[in-house]
PDB file of N, CA, C and O in Angstrom:
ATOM      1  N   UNK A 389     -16.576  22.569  42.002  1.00 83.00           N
ATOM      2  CA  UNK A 389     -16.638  21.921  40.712  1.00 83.00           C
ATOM      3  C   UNK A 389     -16.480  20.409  40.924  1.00 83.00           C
ATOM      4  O   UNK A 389     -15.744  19.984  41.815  1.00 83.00           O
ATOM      5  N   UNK A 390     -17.146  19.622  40.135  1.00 83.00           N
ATOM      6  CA  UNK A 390     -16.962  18.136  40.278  1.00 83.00           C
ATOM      7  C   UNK A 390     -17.372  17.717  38.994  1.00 83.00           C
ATOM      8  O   UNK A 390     -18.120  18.206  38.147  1.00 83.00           O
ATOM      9  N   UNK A 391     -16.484  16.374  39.082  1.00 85.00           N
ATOM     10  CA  UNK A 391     -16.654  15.452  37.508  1.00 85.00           C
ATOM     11  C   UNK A 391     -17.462  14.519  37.651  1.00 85.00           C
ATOM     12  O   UNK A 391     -17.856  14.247  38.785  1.00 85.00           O
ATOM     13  N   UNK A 392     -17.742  14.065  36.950  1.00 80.00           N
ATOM     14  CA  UNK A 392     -18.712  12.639  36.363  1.00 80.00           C
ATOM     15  C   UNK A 392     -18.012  12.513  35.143  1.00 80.00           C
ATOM     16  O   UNK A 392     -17.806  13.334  34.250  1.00 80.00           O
ATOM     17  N   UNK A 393     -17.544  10.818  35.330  1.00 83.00           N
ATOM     18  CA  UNK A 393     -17.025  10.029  34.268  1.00 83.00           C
ATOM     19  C   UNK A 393     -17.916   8.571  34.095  1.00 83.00           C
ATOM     20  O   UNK A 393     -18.319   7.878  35.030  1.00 83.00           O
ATOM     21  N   UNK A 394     -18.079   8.344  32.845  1.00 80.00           N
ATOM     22  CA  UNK A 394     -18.775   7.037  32.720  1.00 80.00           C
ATOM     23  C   UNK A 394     -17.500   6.482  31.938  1.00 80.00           C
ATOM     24  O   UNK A 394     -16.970   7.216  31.105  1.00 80.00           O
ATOM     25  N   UNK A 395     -16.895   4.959  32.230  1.00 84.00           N
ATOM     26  CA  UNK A 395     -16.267   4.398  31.134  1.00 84.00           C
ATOM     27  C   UNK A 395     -16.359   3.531  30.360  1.00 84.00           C
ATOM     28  O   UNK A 395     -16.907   3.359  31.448  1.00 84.00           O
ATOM     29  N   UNK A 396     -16.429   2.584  29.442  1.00 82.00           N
ATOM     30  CA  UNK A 396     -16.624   1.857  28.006  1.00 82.00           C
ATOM     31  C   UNK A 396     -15.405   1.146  27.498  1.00 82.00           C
ATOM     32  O   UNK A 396     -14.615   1.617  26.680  1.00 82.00           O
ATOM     33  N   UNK A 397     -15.332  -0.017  28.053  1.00 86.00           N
ATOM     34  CA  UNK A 397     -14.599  -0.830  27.388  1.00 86.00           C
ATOM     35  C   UNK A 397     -15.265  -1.950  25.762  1.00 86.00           C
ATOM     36  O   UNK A 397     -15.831  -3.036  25.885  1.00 86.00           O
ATOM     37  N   UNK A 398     -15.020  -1.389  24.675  1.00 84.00           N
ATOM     38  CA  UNK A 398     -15.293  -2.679  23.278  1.00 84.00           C
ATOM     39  C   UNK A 398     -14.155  -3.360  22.244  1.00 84.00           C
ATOM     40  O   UNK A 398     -12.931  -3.464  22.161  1.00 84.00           O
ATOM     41  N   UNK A 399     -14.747  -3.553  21.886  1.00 87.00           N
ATOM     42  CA  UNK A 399     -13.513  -4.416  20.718  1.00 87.00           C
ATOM     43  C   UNK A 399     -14.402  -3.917  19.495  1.00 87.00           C
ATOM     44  O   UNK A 399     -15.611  -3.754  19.330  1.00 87.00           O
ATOM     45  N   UNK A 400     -13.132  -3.729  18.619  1.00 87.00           N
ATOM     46  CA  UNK A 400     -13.629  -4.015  17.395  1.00 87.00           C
ATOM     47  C   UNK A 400     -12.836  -4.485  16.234  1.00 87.00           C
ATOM     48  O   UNK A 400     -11.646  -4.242  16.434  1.00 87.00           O
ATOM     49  N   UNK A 401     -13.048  -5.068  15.093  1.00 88.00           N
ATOM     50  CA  UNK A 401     -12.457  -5.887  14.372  1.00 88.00           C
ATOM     51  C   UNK A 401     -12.495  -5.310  12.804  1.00 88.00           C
ATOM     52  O   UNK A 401     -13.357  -4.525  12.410  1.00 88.00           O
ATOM     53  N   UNK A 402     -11.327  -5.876  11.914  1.00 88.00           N
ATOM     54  CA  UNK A 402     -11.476  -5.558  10.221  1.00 88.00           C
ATOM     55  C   UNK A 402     -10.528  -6.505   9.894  1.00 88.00           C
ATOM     56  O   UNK A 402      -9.598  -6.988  10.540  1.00 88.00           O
ATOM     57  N   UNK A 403     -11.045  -6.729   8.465  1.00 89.00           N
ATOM     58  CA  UNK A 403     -10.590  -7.942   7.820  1.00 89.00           C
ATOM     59  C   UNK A 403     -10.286  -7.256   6.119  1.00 89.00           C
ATOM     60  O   UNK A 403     -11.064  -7.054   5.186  1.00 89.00           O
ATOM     61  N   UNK A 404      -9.030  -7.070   6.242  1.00 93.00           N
ATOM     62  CA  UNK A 404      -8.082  -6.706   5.111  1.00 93.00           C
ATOM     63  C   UNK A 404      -7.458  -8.020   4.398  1.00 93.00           C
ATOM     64  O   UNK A 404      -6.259  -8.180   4.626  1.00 93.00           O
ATOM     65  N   UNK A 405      -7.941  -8.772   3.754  1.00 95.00           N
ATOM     66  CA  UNK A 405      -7.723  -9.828   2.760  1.00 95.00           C
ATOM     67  C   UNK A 405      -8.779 -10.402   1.460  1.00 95.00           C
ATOM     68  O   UNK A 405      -9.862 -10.985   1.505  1.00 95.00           O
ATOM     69  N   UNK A 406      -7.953  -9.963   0.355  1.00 96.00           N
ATOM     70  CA  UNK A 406      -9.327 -10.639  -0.491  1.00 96.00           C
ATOM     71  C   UNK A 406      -8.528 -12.246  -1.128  1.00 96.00           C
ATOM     72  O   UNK A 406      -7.410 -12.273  -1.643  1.00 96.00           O
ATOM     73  N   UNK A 407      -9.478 -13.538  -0.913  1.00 94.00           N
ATOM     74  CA  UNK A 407      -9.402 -14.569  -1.639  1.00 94.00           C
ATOM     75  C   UNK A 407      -9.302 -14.602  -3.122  1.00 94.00           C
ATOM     76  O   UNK A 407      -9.350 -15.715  -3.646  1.00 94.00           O
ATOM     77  N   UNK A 408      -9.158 -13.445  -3.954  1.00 96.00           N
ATOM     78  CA  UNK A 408      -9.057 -13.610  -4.976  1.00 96.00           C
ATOM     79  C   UNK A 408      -7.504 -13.195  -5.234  1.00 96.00           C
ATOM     80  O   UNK A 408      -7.101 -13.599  -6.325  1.00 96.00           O
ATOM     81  N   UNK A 409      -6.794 -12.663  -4.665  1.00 97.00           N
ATOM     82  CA  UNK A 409      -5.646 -12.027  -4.436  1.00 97.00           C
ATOM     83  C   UNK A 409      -4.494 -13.478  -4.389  1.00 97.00           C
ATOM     84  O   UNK A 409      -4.944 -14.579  -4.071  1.00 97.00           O
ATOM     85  N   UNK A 410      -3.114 -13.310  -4.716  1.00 96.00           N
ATOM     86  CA  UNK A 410      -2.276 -13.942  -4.165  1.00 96.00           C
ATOM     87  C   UNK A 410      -1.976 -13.464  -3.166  1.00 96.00           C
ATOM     88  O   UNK A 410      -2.171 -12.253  -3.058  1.00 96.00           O
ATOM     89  N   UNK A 411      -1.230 -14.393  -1.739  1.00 95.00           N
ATOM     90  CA  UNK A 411      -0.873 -13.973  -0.755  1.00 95.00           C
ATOM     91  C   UNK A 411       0.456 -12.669  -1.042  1.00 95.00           C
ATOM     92  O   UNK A 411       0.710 -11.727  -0.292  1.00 95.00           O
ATOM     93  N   UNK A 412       1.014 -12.952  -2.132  1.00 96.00           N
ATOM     94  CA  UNK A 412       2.039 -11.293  -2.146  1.00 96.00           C
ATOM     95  C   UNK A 412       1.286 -10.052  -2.420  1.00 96.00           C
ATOM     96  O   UNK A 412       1.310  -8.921  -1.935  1.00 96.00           O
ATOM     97  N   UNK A 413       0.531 -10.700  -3.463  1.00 97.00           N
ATOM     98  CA  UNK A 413      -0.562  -9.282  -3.370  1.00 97.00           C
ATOM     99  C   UNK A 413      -1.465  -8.445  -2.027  1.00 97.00           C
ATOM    100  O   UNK A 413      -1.230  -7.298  -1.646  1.00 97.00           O
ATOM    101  N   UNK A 414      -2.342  -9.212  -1.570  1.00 96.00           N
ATOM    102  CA  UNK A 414      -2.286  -9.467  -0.155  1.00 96.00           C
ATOM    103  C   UNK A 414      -1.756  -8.358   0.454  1.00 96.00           C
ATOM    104  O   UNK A 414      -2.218  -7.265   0.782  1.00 96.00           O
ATOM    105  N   UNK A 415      -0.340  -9.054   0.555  1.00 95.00           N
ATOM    106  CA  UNK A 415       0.432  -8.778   1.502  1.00 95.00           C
ATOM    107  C   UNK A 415       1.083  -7.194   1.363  1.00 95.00           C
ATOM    108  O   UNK A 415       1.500  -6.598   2.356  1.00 95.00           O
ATOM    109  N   UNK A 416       1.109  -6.521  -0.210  1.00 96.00           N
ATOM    110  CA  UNK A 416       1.644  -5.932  -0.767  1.00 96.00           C
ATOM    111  C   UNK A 416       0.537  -4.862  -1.074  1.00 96.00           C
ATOM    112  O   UNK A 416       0.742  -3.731  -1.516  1.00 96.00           O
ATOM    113  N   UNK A 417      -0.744  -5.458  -0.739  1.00 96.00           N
ATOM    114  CA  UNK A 417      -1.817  -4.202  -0.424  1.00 96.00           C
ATOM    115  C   UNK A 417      -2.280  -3.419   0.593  1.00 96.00           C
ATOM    116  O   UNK A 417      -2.371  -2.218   0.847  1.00 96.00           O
ATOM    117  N   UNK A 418      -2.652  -4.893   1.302  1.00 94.00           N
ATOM    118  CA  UNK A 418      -3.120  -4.550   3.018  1.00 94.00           C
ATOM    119  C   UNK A 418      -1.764  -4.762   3.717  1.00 94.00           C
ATOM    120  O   UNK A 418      -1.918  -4.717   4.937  1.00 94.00           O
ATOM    121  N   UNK A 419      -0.706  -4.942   3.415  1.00 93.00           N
ATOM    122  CA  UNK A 419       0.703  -5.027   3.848  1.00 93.00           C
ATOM    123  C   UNK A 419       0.242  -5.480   5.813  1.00 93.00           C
ATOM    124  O   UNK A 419      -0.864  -6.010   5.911  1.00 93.00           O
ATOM    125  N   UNK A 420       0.901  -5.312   6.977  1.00 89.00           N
ATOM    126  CA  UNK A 420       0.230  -6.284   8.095  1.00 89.00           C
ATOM    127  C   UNK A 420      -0.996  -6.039   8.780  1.00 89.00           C
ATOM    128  O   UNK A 420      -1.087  -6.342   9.969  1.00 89.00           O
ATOM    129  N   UNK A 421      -1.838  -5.584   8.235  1.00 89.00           N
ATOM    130  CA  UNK A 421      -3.099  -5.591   8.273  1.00 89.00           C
ATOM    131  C   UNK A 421      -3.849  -6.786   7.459  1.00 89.00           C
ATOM    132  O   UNK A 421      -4.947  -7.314   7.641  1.00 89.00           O
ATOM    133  N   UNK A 422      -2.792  -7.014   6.454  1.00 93.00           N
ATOM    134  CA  UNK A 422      -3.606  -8.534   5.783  1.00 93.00           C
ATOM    135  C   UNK A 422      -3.519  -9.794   7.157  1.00 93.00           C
ATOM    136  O   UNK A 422      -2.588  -9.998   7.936  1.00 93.00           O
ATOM    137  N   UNK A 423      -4.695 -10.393   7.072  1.00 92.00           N
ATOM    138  CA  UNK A 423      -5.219 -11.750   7.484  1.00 92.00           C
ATOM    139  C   UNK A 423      -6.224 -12.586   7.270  1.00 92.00           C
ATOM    140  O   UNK A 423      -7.281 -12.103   7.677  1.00 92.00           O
ATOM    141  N   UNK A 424      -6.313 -13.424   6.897  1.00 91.00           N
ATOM    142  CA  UNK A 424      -7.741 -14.184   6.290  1.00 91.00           C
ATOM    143  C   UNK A 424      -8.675 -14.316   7.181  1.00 91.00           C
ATOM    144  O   UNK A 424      -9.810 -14.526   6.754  1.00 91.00           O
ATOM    145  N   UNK A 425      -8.486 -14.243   8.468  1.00 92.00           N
ATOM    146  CA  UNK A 425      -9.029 -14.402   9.857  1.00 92.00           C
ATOM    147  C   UNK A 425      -9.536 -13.289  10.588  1.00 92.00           C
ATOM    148  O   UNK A 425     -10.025 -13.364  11.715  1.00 92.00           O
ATOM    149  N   UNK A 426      -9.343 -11.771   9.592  1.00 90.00           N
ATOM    150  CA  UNK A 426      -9.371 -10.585  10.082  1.00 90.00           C
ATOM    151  C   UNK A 426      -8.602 -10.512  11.800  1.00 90.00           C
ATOM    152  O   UNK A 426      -8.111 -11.489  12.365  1.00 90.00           O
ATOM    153  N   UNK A 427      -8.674  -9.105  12.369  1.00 86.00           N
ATOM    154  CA  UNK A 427      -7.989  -8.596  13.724  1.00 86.00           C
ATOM    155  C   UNK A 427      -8.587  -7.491  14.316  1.00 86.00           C
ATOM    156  O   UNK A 427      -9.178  -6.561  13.767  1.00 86.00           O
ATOM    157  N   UNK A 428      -8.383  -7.678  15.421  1.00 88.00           N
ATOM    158  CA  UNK A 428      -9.072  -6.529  15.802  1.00 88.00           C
ATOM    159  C   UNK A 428      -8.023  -6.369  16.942  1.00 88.00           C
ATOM    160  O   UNK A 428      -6.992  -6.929  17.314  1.00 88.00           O
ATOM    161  N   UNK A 429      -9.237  -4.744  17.506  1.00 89.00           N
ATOM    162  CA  UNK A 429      -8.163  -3.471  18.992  1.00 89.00           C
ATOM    163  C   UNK A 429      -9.633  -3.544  19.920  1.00 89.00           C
ATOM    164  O   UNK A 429     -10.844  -3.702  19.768  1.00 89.00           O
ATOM    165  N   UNK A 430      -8.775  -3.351  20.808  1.00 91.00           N
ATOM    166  CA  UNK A 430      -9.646  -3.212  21.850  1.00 91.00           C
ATOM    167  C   UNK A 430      -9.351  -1.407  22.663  1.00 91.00           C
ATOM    168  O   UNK A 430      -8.337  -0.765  22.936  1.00 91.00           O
ATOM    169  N   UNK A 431     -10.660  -1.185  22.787  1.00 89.00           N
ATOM    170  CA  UNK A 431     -11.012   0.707  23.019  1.00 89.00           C
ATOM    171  C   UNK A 431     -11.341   0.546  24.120  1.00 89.00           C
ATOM    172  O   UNK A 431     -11.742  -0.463  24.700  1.00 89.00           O
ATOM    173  N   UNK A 432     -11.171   1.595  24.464  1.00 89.00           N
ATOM    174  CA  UNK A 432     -11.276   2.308  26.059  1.00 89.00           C
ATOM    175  C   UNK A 432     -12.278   3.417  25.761  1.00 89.00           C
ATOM    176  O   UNK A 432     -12.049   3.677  24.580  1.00 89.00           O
ATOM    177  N   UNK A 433     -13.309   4.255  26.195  1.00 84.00           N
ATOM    178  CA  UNK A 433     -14.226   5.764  25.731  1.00 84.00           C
ATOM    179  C   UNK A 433     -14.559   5.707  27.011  1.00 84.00           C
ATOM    180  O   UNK A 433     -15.072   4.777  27.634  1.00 84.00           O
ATOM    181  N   UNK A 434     -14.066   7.309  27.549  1.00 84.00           N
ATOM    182  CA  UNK A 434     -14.554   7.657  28.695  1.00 84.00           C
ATOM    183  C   UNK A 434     -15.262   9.122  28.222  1.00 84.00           C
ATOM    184  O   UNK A 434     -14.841   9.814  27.296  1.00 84.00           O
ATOM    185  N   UNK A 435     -16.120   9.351  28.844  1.00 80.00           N
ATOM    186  CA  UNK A 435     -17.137  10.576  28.548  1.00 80.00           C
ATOM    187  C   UNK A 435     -17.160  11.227  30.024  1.00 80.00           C
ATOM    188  O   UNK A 435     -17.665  10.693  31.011  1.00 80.00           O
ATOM    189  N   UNK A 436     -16.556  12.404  29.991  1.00 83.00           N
ATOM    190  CA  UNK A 436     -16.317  12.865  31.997  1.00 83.00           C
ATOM    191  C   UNK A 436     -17.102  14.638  31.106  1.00 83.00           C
ATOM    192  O   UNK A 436     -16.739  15.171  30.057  1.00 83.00           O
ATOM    193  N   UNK A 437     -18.419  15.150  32.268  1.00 80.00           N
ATOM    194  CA  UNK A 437     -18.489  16.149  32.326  1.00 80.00           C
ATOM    195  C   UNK A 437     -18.362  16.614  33.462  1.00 80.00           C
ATOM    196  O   UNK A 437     -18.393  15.828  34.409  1.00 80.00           O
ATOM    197  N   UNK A 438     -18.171  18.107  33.706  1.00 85.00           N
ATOM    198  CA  UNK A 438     -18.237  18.890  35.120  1.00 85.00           C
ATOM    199  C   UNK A 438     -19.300  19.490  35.295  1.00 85.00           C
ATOM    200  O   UNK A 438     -20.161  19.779  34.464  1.00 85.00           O
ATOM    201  N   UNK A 439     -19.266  19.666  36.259  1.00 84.00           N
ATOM    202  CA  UNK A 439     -20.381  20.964  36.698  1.00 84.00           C
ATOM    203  C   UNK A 439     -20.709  21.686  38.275  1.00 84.00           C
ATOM    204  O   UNK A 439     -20.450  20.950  39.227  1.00 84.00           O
ATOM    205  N   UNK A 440     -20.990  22.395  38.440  1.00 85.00           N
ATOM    206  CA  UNK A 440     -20.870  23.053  40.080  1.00 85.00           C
ATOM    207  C   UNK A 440     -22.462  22.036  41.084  1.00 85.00           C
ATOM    208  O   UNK A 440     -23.602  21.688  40.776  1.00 85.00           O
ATOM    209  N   UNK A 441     -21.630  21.943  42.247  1.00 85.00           N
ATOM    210  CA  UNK A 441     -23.525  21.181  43.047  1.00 85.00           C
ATOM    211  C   UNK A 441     -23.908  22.197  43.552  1.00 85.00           C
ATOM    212  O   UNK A 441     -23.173  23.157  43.778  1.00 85.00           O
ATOM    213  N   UNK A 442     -25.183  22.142  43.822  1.00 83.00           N
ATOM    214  CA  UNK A 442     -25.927  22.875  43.701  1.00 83.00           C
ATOM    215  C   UNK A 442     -25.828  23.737  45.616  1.00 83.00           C
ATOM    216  O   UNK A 442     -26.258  23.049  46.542  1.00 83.00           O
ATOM    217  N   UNK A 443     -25.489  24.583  45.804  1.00 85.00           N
ATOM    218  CA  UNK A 443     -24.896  24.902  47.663  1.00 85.00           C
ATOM    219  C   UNK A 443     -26.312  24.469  48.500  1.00 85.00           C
ATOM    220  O   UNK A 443     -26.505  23.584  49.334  1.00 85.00           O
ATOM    221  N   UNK A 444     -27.210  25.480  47.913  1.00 84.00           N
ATOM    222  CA  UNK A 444     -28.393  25.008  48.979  1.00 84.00           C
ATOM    223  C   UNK A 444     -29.077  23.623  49.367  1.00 84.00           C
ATOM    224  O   UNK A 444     -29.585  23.259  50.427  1.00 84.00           O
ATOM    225  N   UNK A 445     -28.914  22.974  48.141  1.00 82.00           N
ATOM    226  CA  UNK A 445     -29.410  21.299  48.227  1.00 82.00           C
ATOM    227  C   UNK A 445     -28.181  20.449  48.236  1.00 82.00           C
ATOM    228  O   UNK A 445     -28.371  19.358  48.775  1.00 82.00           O
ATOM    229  N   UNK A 446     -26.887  20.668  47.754  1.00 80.00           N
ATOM    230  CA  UNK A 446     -26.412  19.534  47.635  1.00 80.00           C
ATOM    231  C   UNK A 446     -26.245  18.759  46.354  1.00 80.00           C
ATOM    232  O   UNK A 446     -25.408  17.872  46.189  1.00 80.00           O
ATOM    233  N   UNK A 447     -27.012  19.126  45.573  1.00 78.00           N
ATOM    234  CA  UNK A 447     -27.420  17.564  44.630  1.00 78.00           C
ATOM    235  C   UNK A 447     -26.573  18.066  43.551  1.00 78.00           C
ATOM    236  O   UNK A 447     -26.465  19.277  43.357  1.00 78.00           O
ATOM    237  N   UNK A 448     -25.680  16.784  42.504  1.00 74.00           N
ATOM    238  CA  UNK A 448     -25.372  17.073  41.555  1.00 74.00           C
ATOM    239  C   UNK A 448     -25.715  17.806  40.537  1.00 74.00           C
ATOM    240  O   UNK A 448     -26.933  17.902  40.689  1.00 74.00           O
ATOM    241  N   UNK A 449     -25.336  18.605  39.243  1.00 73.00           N
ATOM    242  CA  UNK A 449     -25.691  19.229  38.581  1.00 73.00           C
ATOM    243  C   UNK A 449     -26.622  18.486  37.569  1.00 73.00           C
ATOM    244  O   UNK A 449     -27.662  18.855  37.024  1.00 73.00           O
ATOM    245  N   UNK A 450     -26.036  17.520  37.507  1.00 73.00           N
ATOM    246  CA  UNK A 450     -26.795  16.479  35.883  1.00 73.00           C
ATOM    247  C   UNK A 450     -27.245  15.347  37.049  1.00 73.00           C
ATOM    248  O   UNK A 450     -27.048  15.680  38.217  1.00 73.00           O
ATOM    249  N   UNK A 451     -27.671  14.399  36.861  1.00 71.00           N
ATOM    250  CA  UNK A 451     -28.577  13.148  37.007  1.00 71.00           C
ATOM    251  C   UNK A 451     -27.285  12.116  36.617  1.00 71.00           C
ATOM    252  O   UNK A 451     -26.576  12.366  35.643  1.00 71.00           O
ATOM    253  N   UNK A 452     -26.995  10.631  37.696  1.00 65.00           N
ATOM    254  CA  UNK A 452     -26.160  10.272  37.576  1.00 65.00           C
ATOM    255  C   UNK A 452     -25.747   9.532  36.018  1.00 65.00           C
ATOM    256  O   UNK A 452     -24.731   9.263  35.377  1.00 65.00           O
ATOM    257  N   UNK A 453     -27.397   9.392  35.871  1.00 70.00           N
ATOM    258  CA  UNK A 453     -27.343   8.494  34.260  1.00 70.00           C
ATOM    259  C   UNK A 453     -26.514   9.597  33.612  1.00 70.00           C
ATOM    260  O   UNK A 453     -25.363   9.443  33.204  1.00 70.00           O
ATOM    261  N   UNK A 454     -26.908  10.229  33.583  1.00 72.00           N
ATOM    262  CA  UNK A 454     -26.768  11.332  31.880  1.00 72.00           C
ATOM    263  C   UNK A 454     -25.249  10.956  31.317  1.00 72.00           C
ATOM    264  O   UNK A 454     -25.003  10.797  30.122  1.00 72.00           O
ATOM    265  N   UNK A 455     -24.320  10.846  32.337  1.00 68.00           N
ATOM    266  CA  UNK A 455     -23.307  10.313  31.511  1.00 68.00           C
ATOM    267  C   UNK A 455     -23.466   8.677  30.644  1.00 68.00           C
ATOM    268  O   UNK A 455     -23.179   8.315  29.503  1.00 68.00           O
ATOM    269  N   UNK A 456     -23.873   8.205  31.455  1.00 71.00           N
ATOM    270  CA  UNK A 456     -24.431   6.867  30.399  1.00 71.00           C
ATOM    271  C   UNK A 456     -24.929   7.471  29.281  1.00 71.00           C
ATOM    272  O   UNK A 456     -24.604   7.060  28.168  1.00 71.00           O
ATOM    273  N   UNK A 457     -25.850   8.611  29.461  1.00 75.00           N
ATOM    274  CA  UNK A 457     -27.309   9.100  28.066  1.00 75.00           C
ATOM    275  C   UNK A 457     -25.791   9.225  26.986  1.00 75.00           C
ATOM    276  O   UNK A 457     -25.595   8.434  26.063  1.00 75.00           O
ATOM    277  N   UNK A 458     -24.725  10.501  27.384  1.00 72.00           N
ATOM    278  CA  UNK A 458     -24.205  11.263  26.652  1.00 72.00           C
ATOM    279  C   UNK A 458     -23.352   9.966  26.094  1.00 72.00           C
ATOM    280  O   UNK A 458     -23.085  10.103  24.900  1.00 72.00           O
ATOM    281  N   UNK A 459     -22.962   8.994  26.551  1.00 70.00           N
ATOM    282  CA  UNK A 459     -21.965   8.216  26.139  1.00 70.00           C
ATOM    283  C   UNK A 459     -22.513   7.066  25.042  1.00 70.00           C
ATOM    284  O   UNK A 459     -21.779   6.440  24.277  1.00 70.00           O
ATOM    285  N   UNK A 460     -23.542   6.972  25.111  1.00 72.00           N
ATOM    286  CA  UNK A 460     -24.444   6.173  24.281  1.00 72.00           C
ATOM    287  C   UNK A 460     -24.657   7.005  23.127  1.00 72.00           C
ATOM    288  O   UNK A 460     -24.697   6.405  22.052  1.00 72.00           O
ATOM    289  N   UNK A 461     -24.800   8.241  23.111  1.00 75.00           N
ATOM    290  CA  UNK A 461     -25.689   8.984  22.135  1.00 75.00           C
ATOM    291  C   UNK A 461     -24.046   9.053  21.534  1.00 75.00           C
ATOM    292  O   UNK A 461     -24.109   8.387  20.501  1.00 75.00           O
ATOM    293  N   UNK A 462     -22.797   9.480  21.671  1.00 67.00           N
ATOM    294  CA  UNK A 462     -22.028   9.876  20.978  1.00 67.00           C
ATOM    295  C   UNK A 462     -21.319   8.716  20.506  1.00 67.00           C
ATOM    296  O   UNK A 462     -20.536   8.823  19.563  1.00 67.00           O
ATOM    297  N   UNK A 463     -21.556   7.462  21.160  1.00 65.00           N
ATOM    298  CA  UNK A 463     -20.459   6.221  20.663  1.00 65.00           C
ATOM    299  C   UNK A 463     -21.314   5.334  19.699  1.00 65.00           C
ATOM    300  O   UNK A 463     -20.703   4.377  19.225  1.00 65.00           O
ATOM    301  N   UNK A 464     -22.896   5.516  19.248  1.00 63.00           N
ATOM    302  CA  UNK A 464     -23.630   4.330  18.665  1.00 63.00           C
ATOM    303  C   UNK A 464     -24.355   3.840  19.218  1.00 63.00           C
ATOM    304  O   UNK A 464     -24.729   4.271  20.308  1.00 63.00           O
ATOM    305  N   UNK A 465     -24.950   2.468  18.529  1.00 52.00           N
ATOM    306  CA  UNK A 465     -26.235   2.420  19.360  1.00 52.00           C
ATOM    307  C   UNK A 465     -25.237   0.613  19.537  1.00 52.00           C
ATOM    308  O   UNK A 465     -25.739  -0.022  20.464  1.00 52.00           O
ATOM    309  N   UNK A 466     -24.388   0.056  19.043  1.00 52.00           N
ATOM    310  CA  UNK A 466     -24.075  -1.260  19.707  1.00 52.00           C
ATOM    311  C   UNK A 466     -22.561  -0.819  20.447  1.00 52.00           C
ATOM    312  O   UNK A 466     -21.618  -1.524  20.087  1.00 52.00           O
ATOM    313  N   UNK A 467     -22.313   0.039  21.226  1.00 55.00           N
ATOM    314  CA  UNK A 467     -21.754   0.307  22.790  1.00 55.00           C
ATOM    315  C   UNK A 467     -22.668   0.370  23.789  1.00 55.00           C
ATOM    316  O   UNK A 467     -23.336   1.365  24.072  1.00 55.00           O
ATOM    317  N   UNK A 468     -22.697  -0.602  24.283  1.00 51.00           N
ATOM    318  CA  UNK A 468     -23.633  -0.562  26.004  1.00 51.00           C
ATOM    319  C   UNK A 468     -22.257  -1.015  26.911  1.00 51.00           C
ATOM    320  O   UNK A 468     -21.452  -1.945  26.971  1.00 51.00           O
ATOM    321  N   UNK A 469     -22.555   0.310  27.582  1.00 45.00           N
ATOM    322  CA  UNK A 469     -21.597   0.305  28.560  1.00 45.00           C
ATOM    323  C   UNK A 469     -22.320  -0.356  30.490  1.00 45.00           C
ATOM    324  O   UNK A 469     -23.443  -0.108  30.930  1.00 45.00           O
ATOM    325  N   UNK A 470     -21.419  -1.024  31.074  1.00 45.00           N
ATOM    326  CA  UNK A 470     -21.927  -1.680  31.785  1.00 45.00           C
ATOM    327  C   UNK A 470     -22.634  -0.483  32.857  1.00 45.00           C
ATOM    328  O   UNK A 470     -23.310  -0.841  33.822  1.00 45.00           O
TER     329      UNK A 470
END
């Protein structure tokens, strides 16, 4: 049995503040998630499948891309992983 892992480092960001609001309101809605500047996290997505090689040839079960294919197809189309 053997793994294949592809990994994916992104950021992503949200902006919990409305200008029409006072800052207590604000603060008292989006409580510290408020910022006028929005914030963001930064993600980690690893996509690992297994599968047996093949005895007589050798060769992996899947194709080395396919974890790229599978990791693209399940995370969106703006994650490009290096």
């Amino acid at each position: 049995m053997i793994y294949l892992t592809r990994k994916a480092e992104f950021a992503a960001s949200h902006y919990y503040h409305n200008p029409e609001f006072t800052p207590e309101e604000n603060q008292r809605i989006f409580g510290k998630c408020n910022n006028p500047n929005g914030h963001g996290h930064n993600y980690t997505l690893e996509v690992t499948v297994k599968g047996e090689v093949d005895p007589r040839s050798g060769r992996n079960f899947l194709p080395a891309s396919q974890p790229r294919r599978i990791l693209r197809s399940r995370s969106g189309s703006a994650l490009r992983p290096n």
